[in-house]
Structure formats: C-alpha cells, structure tokens
Coordinates of N, CA, C and O in Angstrom, one line a residue:
X868 N -95.6 108.7 -94.5 CA -94.9 109.0 -95.3 C -93.5 108.4 -93.9 O -93.3 108.0 -94.5
X869 N -94.5 108.2 -92.4 CA -93.0 107.3 -91.6 C -93.2 106.3 -92.1 O -91.9 105.5 -91.7
X870 N -94.1 105.7 -92.5 CA -94.4 103.8 -92.5 C -93.3 103.3 -93.7 O -93.0 102.2 -93.0
X871 N -92.9 103.7 -94.9 CA -92.3 103.3 -95.7 C -91.2 103.4 -95.4 O -90.0 102.6 -95.6
X872 N -90.8 104.4 -94.7 CA -89.1 104.7 -94.4 C -89.1 103.8 -92.9 O -87.8 103.2 -93.6
X873 N -89.4 103.8 -91.7 CA -89.3 102.7 -91.5 C -88.9 100.7 -91.7 O -87.8 100.1 -91.5
X874 N -90.0 100.9 -92.6 CA -90.0 99.4 -93.7 C -88.6 99.3 -94.8 O -87.8 98.4 -94.3
X875 N -88.2 100.6 -95.3 CA -86.7 100.5 -95.7 C -85.9 100.7 -95.2 O -85.2 99.2 -95.7
X876 N -85.4 100.9 -93.6 CA -84.8 101.0 -92.9 C -84.6 99.6 -92.1 O -83.6 98.5 -92.1
X877 N -86.0 98.6 -91.9 CA -85.8 97.4 -91.0 C -85.3 96.4 -92.6 O -84.6 95.6 -92.0
X878 N -85.6 96.8 -93.6 CA -84.9 95.8 -94.7 C -83.9 96.0 -94.8 O -82.8 94.7 -95.0
X879 N -83.2 97.3 -94.9 CA -81.6 97.3 -95.0 C -81.0 96.9 -93.7 O -79.7 96.2 -94.0
X880 N -81.4 96.9 -92.6 CA -80.8 96.4 -91.2 C -81.3 94.9 -91.4 O -80.0 93.7 -91.1
X881 N -81.9 94.3 -91.9 CA -82.1 92.6 -92.2 C -81.0 92.4 -93.0 O -80.0 91.0 -92.8
X882 N -81.1 92.6 -94.2 CA -79.8 92.9 -95.4 C -78.4 92.6 -94.6 O -77.9 92.2 -95.1
X883 N -78.4 93.6 -94.3 CA -76.9 93.6 -93.6 C -76.5 92.6 -92.4 O -75.2 92.0 -92.5
X884 N -77.5 92.6 -91.6 CA -76.9 91.4 -90.7 C -76.9 89.5 -91.4 O -76.2 89.2 -90.7
X885 N -77.6 90.0 -92.9 CA -77.7 88.5 -93.3 C -76.5 88.6 -93.8 O -75.5 87.6 -93.2
X886 N -75.6 89.7 -94.1 CA -74.7 89.7 -95.0 C -73.2 89.6 -94.1 O -72.2 89.2 -94.2
X887 N -73.6 89.9 -92.6 CA -72.3 90.6 -91.7 C -72.3 88.3 -91.2 O -71.6 88.6 -90.6
X888 N -73.1 88.0 -91.2 CA -73.4 86.6 -90.6 C -73.5 85.4 -91.7 O -74.6 85.0 -91.7
X889 N -72.3 85.7 -92.0 CA -72.3 84.6 -93.4 C -71.6 83.2 -93.2 O -70.9 83.1 -91.5
X890 N -72.1 82.3 -93.6 CA -71.3 81.1 -91.6 C -70.1 80.7 -92.3 O -69.8 81.0 -93.4
X891 N -69.8 79.7 -91.5 CA -68.4 79.0 -91.8 C -68.3 78.5 -92.9 O -68.8 78.1 -93.3
X892 N -66.4 78.2 -93.4 CA -66.6 77.2 -93.7 C -66.7 76.5 -94.0 O -67.8 75.2 -94.7
X893 N -66.7 75.5 -92.7 CA -67.3 73.9 -91.7 C -69.3 74.0 -92.8 O -69.5 73.1 -92.7
X894 N -69.7 75.1 -91.9 CA -71.0 75.0 -91.8 C -71.5 75.2 -94.0 O -72.1 74.3 -94.2
X895 N -70.6 75.7 -94.3 CA -70.8 75.9 -95.6 C -70.8 74.5 -96.7 O -71.3 74.3 -97.3
X896 N -69.9 73.7 -95.9 CA -69.6 72.4 -96.7 C -70.7 71.4 -96.3 O -71.0 70.3 -96.9
X897 N -70.9 71.5 -94.6 CA -72.2 71.0 -94.7 C -73.5 71.3 -95.2 O -74.0 70.2 -96.0
X898 N -73.4 72.8 -95.7 CA -74.7 73.0 -96.4 C -75.1 72.3 -98.1 O -75.8 71.9 -98.1
X899 N -73.7 72.4 -98.2 CA -73.3 71.8 -99.8 C -73.6 70.5 -100.0 O -74.1 70.4 -100.8
X900 N -73.1 69.8 -99.1 CA -72.8 68.2 -98.9 C -74.2 67.9 -98.1 O -74.3 66.4 -98.9
X901 N -75.1 68.2 -98.4 CA -76.4 67.9 -97.5 C -76.3 67.1 -96.6 O -75.5 67.2 -95.6
X902 N -76.6 65.4 -96.7 CA -76.2 64.5 -95.8 C -74.8 63.8 -95.6 O -74.5 62.6 -94.7
X903 N -74.3 63.7 -96.9 CA -73.0 63.1 -97.0 C -72.1 64.1 -96.7 O -72.0 65.3 -97.2
X904 N -71.0 63.5 -96.3 CA -69.6 64.1 -95.8 C -68.7 64.3 -97.4 O -68.9 63.3 -97.5
X905 N -68.3 65.4 -97.4 CA -67.1 65.7 -98.3 C -66.3 64.8 -98.2 O -65.2 64.4 -96.8
X906 N -65.9 63.4 -99.1 CA -64.3 62.9 -98.7 C -63.1 63.3 -98.9 O -63.1 64.3 -100.0
X907 N -62.3 63.4 -98.4 CA -61.0 63.9 -98.6 C -59.9 62.8 -99.0 O -60.0 61.7 -98.3
X908 N -59.5 62.7 -100.2 CA -58.0 62.0 -100.6 C -57.5 63.1 -100.9 O -56.6 64.3 -100.9
X909 N -56.2 61.9 -100.1 CA -54.7 62.4 -100.6 C -53.6 62.2 -102.0 O -53.9 61.5 -102.5
X910 N -53.7 63.5 -101.8 CA -53.3 63.7 -103.7 C -52.2 63.3 -104.0 O -51.8 64.0 -104.9
X911 N -51.1 63.3 -102.4 CA -49.8 63.3 -102.8 C -49.6 61.8 -104.2 O -47.9 62.2 -104.3
X912 N -50.1 61.3 -103.9 CA -49.4 60.0 -104.1 C -50.7 60.2 -105.5 O -49.7 58.8 -106.2
X913 N -51.0 60.8 -106.3 CA -51.0 61.1 -107.6 C -50.8 61.9 -108.5 O -50.8 63.0 -108.1
X914 N -49.5 60.9 -109.2 CA -49.0 62.2 -110.1 C -48.4 61.7 -110.8 O -49.1 60.3 -111.4
X915 N -48.5 62.5 -111.8 CA -48.3 62.2 -113.4 C -47.2 62.0 -113.9 O -46.1 61.6 -112.8
X916 N -46.7 61.2 -114.8 CA -45.6 60.3 -115.5 C -44.6 61.2 -115.6 O -44.7 62.8 -116.0
X917 N -43.3 60.8 -115.5 CA -42.0 62.2 -115.7 C -41.8 61.9 -117.4 O -41.0 62.7 -117.4
X918 N -41.9 60.8 -117.9 CA -41.4 60.8 -119.0 C -43.4 59.7 -119.8 O -43.5 59.9 -119.1
X919 N -43.0 60.7 -121.4 CA -43.8 60.0 -122.0 C -43.3 59.5 -123.6 O -41.9 60.1 -123.3
X920 N -44.3 58.9 -124.0 CA -43.3 58.1 -125.1 C -44.0 58.9 -126.8 O -43.8 58.8 -128.0
X921 N -44.0 60.4 -126.6 CA -43.7 61.5 -127.6 C -43.3 61.8 -127.9 O -41.7 61.6 -127.7
X922 N -42.7 61.5 -129.9 CA -41.3 61.5 -130.0 C -41.0 63.0 -131.1 O -40.0 62.8 -131.6
X923 N -42.0 63.3 -130.7 CA -41.7 65.2 -131.3 C -41.8 66.2 -130.0 O -42.7 65.8 -129.4
X924 N -41.1 67.5 -130.1 CA -41.6 68.4 -129.2 C -43.0 68.7 -129.4 O -43.8 68.5 -130.6
X925 N -43.4 69.0 -128.3 CA -44.9 69.6 -128.4 C -45.3 71.1 -127.7 O -44.3 71.6 -127.1
X926 N -45.9 72.0 -128.1 CA -45.9 73.3 -128.3 C -47.6 73.3 -127.5 O -48.3 73.0 -128.2
X927 N -47.7 73.3 -126.2 CA -48.9 73.8 -125.4 C -48.9 74.9 -124.8 O -47.8 75.4 -123.9
X928 N -50.3 75.8 -125.1 CA -50.1 77.1 -124.4 C -48.9 77.7 -124.7 O -48.3 79.1 -123.6
X929 N -48.7 78.1 -125.5 CA -47.0 78.5 -125.8 C -46.0 77.9 -125.4 O -44.8 78.9 -125.1
X930 N -46.0 77.1 -125.1 CA -44.4 76.6 -123.8 C -44.0 75.3 -124.9 O -44.7 74.2 -124.9
X931 N -42.8 74.6 -125.0 CA -42.6 73.7 -125.8 C -42.1 72.9 -124.9 O -41.0 73.1 -123.6
X932 N -42.6 71.9 -125.4 CA -42.2 70.6 -123.7 C -41.0 69.7 -125.6 O -41.8 69.0 -126.2
X933 N -40.3 69.2 -124.8 CA -39.4 68.5 -125.5 C -39.7 67.0 -125.6 O -40.3 66.7 -125.1
X934 N -39.3 66.5 -125.8 CA -38.9 64.8 -126.8 C -39.3 63.8 -125.4 O -37.9 64.2 -124.9
X935 N -40.1 63.3 -124.9 CA -40.6 62.8 -123.9 C -40.5 63.6 -122.5 O -40.6 63.3 -121.4
X936 N -40.5 64.8 -122.6 CA -40.9 65.3 -121.2 C -42.3 66.0 -121.3 O -42.9 66.3 -122.8
X937 N -43.2 65.6 -120.4 CA -44.6 65.7 -120.2 C -45.5 67.0 -120.4 O -44.6 67.6 -119.5
X938 N -46.0 67.2 -120.9 CA -46.8 68.9 -120.9 C -48.1 68.8 -119.4 O -48.3 67.5 -118.9
X939 N -48.0 69.4 -118.9 CA -48.8 69.2 -117.5 C -50.2 68.7 -117.8 O -51.2 68.2 -117.3
X940 N -51.0 69.2 -119.2 CA -52.4 68.2 -120.0 C -51.9 67.1 -119.9 O -52.9 65.8 -119.7
X941 N -50.9 66.7 -121.0 CA -50.1 64.9 -120.4 C -50.6 64.5 -119.2 O -50.4 63.5 -119.4
X942 N -49.7 64.9 -118.1 CA -49.4 64.5 -116.8 C -50.8 64.2 -116.0 O -51.2 63.4 -115.8
X943 N -52.1 65.3 -116.8 CA -53.0 65.0 -115.7 C -53.9 63.7 -116.7 O -54.8 63.4 -115.9
X944 N -53.6 64.2 -118.0 CA -54.4 63.1 -118.7 C -54.3 61.4 -118.2 O -55.2 60.1 -118.7
X945 N -52.3 61.2 -117.7 CA -51.8 60.2 -117.4 C -53.1 59.1 -116.1 O -52.6 58.2 -115.6
X946 N -53.4 60.5 -115.4 CA -53.5 59.9 -113.9 C -55.5 59.3 -114.0 O -55.7 60.0 -114.8
X947 N -55.3 58.3 -113.8 CA -56.9 57.6 -113.8 C -57.8 58.8 -113.2 O -57.6 58.5 -112.0
X948 N -58.9 58.2 -113.1 CA -60.2 59.1 -112.2 C -59.8 58.5 -110.9 O -59.7 57.1 -110.6
X949 N -59.8 59.3 -110.3 CA -60.4 59.0 -108.4 C -61.0 58.6 -108.0 O -62.2 59.4 -108.1
X950 N -61.0 57.2 -107.2 CA -62.3 56.9 -107.2 C -62.2 57.2 -105.6 O -62.4 56.8 -104.4
X951 N -64.0 57.6 -105.5 CA -64.1 58.5 -104.5 C -65.6 57.8 -103.8 O -67.0 57.2 -104.8
X952 N -66.0 57.3 -102.0 CA -67.0 56.3 -101.6 C -67.7 57.9 -101.3 O -67.4 58.1 -100.8
X953 N -69.0 57.7 -102.1 CA -69.7 58.7 -101.7 C -70.4 59.8 -102.8 O -69.4 59.0 -104.0
X954 N -71.0 60.8 -102.5 CA -71.3 62.0 -103.3 C -70.4 63.1 -103.6 O -71.0 63.5 -104.0
X955 N -69.5 62.9 -102.9 CA -69.3 65.0 -102.7 C -67.6 64.6 -102.5 O -66.8 63.9 -101.9
X956 N -66.2 64.6 -103.2 CA -65.4 64.6 -103.1 C -64.8 66.4 -103.0 O -65.3 67.2 -103.3
X957 N -63.7 66.0 -102.1 CA -62.8 67.3 -102.0 C -61.5 67.6 -102.5 O -60.5 66.3 -102.4
X958 N -61.5 68.6 -103.4 CA -60.1 69.4 -104.3 C -59.0 69.9 -103.5 O -60.0 70.8 -103.9
X959 N -58.0 69.6 -103.2 CA -57.2 71.3 -102.9 C -56.3 71.3 -103.7 O -55.1 72.1 -103.2
X960 N -55.6 70.4 -104.6 CA -54.6 70.4 -105.6 C -53.6 70.0 -105.1 O -52.6 69.6 -105.5
X961 N -53.6 69.0 -103.5 CA -52.9 68.4 -103.3 C -51.0 68.5 -102.8 O -50.5 68.0 -102.4
X962 N -51.2 70.0 -103.0 CA -49.6 70.8 -103.0 C -49.6 71.4 -102.2 O -48.2 71.9 -101.7
X963 N -50.3 71.3 -100.9 CA -50.4 72.2 -99.8 C -50.8 73.7 -99.9 O -51.6 74.1 -100.3
X964 N -49.1 74.3 -99.4 CA -49.3 76.3 -100.2 C -49.4 76.1 -101.8 O -49.7 76.8 -102.2
X965 N -48.5 74.5 -102.4 CA -48.6 75.5 -103.8 C -49.9 74.3 -104.4 O -49.9 74.6 -105.7
X966 N -50.8 74.7 -103.6 CA -52.3 74.0 -103.9 C -53.0 75.2 -104.6 O -52.8 75.8 -105.3
X967 N -54.2 75.0 -104.6 CA -55.3 75.3 -105.4 C -56.4 76.0 -104.0 O -56.6 74.7 -103.2
X968 N -57.5 77.0 -104.1 CA -58.3 76.7 -103.8 C -59.5 75.5 -103.3 O -59.4 74.9 -104.4
X969 N -59.8 75.5 -102.7 CA -60.5 74.1 -101.5 C -61.9 74.0 -103.0 O -62.7 75.2 -102.7
X970 N -62.3 73.3 -103.7 CA -63.2 72.5 -104.2 C -64.2 71.5 -103.9 O -63.4 70.5 -103.8
X971 N -65.5 71.5 -103.5 CA -66.0 70.7 -103.4 C -66.6 70.5 -104.5 O -67.9 71.2 -105.3
X972 N -66.7 68.6 -104.6 CA -67.2 68.3 -106.5 C -68.4 67.5 -106.1 O -67.9 66.6 -105.0
X973 N -69.5 67.6 -106.9 CA -70.8 66.7 -106.8 C -70.4 65.3 -107.6 O -70.1 66.4 -109.0
X974 N -70.6 64.4 -107.3 CA -70.4 63.1 -107.9 C -71.4 62.2 -108.2 O -72.8 62.8 -107.6
X975 N -72.0 62.1 -109.3 CA -73.5 61.6 -109.6 C -73.3 60.1 -109.6 O -71.8 59.4 -110.6
X976 N -73.2 59.2 -108.8 CA -73.3 57.8 -108.5 C -73.8 57.2 -109.6 O -73.3 56.1 -109.5
X977 N -74.4 57.5 -109.9 CA -75.7 56.6 -111.3 C -74.5 57.3 -112.5 O -75.1 56.1 -114.3
X978 N -73.6 57.6 -112.8 CA -72.9 58.4 -114.4 C -71.5 57.4 -114.2 O -70.6 57.2 -113.4
X979 N -70.9 57.3 -115.3 CA -70.0 56.7 -115.3 C -68.8 57.8 -115.9 O -67.7 57.6 -116.1
X980 N -69.4 59.1 -115.8 CA -68.9 59.9 -116.7 C -67.8 60.9 -115.2 O -68.8 61.4 -114.3
X981 N -66.6 61.3 -114.9 CA -66.0 61.5 -114.2 C -66.3 63.1 -113.6 O -66.3 63.9 -114.5
X982 N -66.2 63.6 -112.8 CA -66.7 65.2 -112.4 C -64.7 65.7 -112.5 O -63.9 65.0 -112.0
X983 N -64.6 66.8 -112.9 CA -63.6 67.3 -113.0 C -63.2 68.6 -112.5 O -64.1 69.1 -112.4
X984 N -62.3 68.7 -111.5 CA -61.7 70.1 -110.4 C -61.8 71.1 -111.3 O -60.4 70.9 -112.6
X985 N -62.2 72.1 -111.5 CA -62.0 72.9 -112.8 C -61.0 73.9 -112.4 O -60.2 74.5 -113.2
X986 N -60.0 73.6 -111.3 CA -58.6 74.4 -110.7 C -57.3 73.4 -111.5 O -56.6 73.4 -112.3
X987 N -57.5 72.1 -111.2 CA -56.3 71.4 -111.8 C -56.3 70.0 -112.7 O -55.5 69.6 -113.1
X988 N -57.7 70.3 -112.8 CA -58.2 69.3 -114.2 C -58.8 67.2 -113.3 O -58.3 66.6 -114.1
X989 N -58.0 67.1 -112.1 CA -58.0 66.1 -111.8 C -59.6 65.4 -111.9 O -60.8 66.5 -111.6
X990 N -59.2 64.1 -111.6 CA -60.9 63.5 -112.6 C -61.2 62.9 -111.5 O -61.0 62.1 -111.3
X991 N -62.8 63.0 -110.6 CA -63.2 62.3 -110.1 C -64.6 61.3 -110.3 O -65.4 61.5 -110.8
X992 N -64.9 60.1 -109.3 CA -65.9 59.2 -110.2 C -66.5 58.6 -108.8 O -65.3 58.2 -107.7
X993 N -67.8 58.5 -108.2 CA -68.4 57.8 -107.2 C -68.3 56.8 -107.9 O -68.4 56.5 -109.0
X994 N -68.0 55.4 -106.4 CA -67.8 53.9 -106.3 C -69.5 54.1 -106.1 O -69.8 52.5 -106.1
X995 N -70.1 54.4 -106.2 CA -71.8 54.1 -105.6 C -72.7 55.2 -105.0 O -73.2 55.9 -104.8
X996 N -72.0 55.0 -103.3 CA -72.2 56.3 -102.3 C -73.6 56.2 -102.0 O -74.6 55.4 -102.7
X997 N -73.8 57.1 -101.2 CA -75.1 57.4 -100.5 C -75.9 58.1 -101.0 O -76.8 59.0 -101.7

C-alpha cells in the first residue's frame, strides 16, 4: 500500500516542477522557430489608405463609415502582403502599447497564399527562406 502512494507523490511533484519551470518567451520562440529565427518587421510603415473610392456609406460591424472614409477591414485589405525572408514572422500590431500580443506566424515558402495575423489581419508571405 505504501508504493502506490509514493508513486503518486513523485508523479505529482514532477508535474508541479514541470509547471513551474516554464520556458521564457525567448526560449519559447526558439522552440517554435526551429532552426529559423523570427523575422521582425517594422509595421509602422504599413498604413491603410486615408480615403477610399466608395461612393456610398458603409456599415461594418454596426458602425457607419461615411463616403470615402475607410472601414478598418478596407484599410487592412489595401495593405499588400508583407514579404518576409525566412519562414517565421513576428507580428505585434505595430502600435507599441496600442498594438496586440506578439504572434509568431509560420509561413510556407512553397505557397503563394499569405498567412494572416489573427489579431490585426496583416498578411505575411515568405520570400523563399530556409
């Protein structure tokens, strides 16, 4: 009867140690990236248009956008996919404190289809990479 209890305690202790010894974000990024480092992109240069050629008001997500005023989705759609060297992109929304949580996006170098950031909608495509 003593052996099963000690096995349970050792297993519980191992699980608790594993939970407390979580990797740092840099170690986690290296683990995700494999042999490739994430490509950081200066997102401040990617801005949507300030006006659009729409001649009617548009309602998107319950908000009315007047004539020639772009909705957020129209702004994102006008930004071309961002070309990244390598197979891993890092997106933080580009707004500093107004951005979003960092997302590491895996890119397929054989595909012409861009990968999309789940927070801001920016699209990334690999230039061929490693």
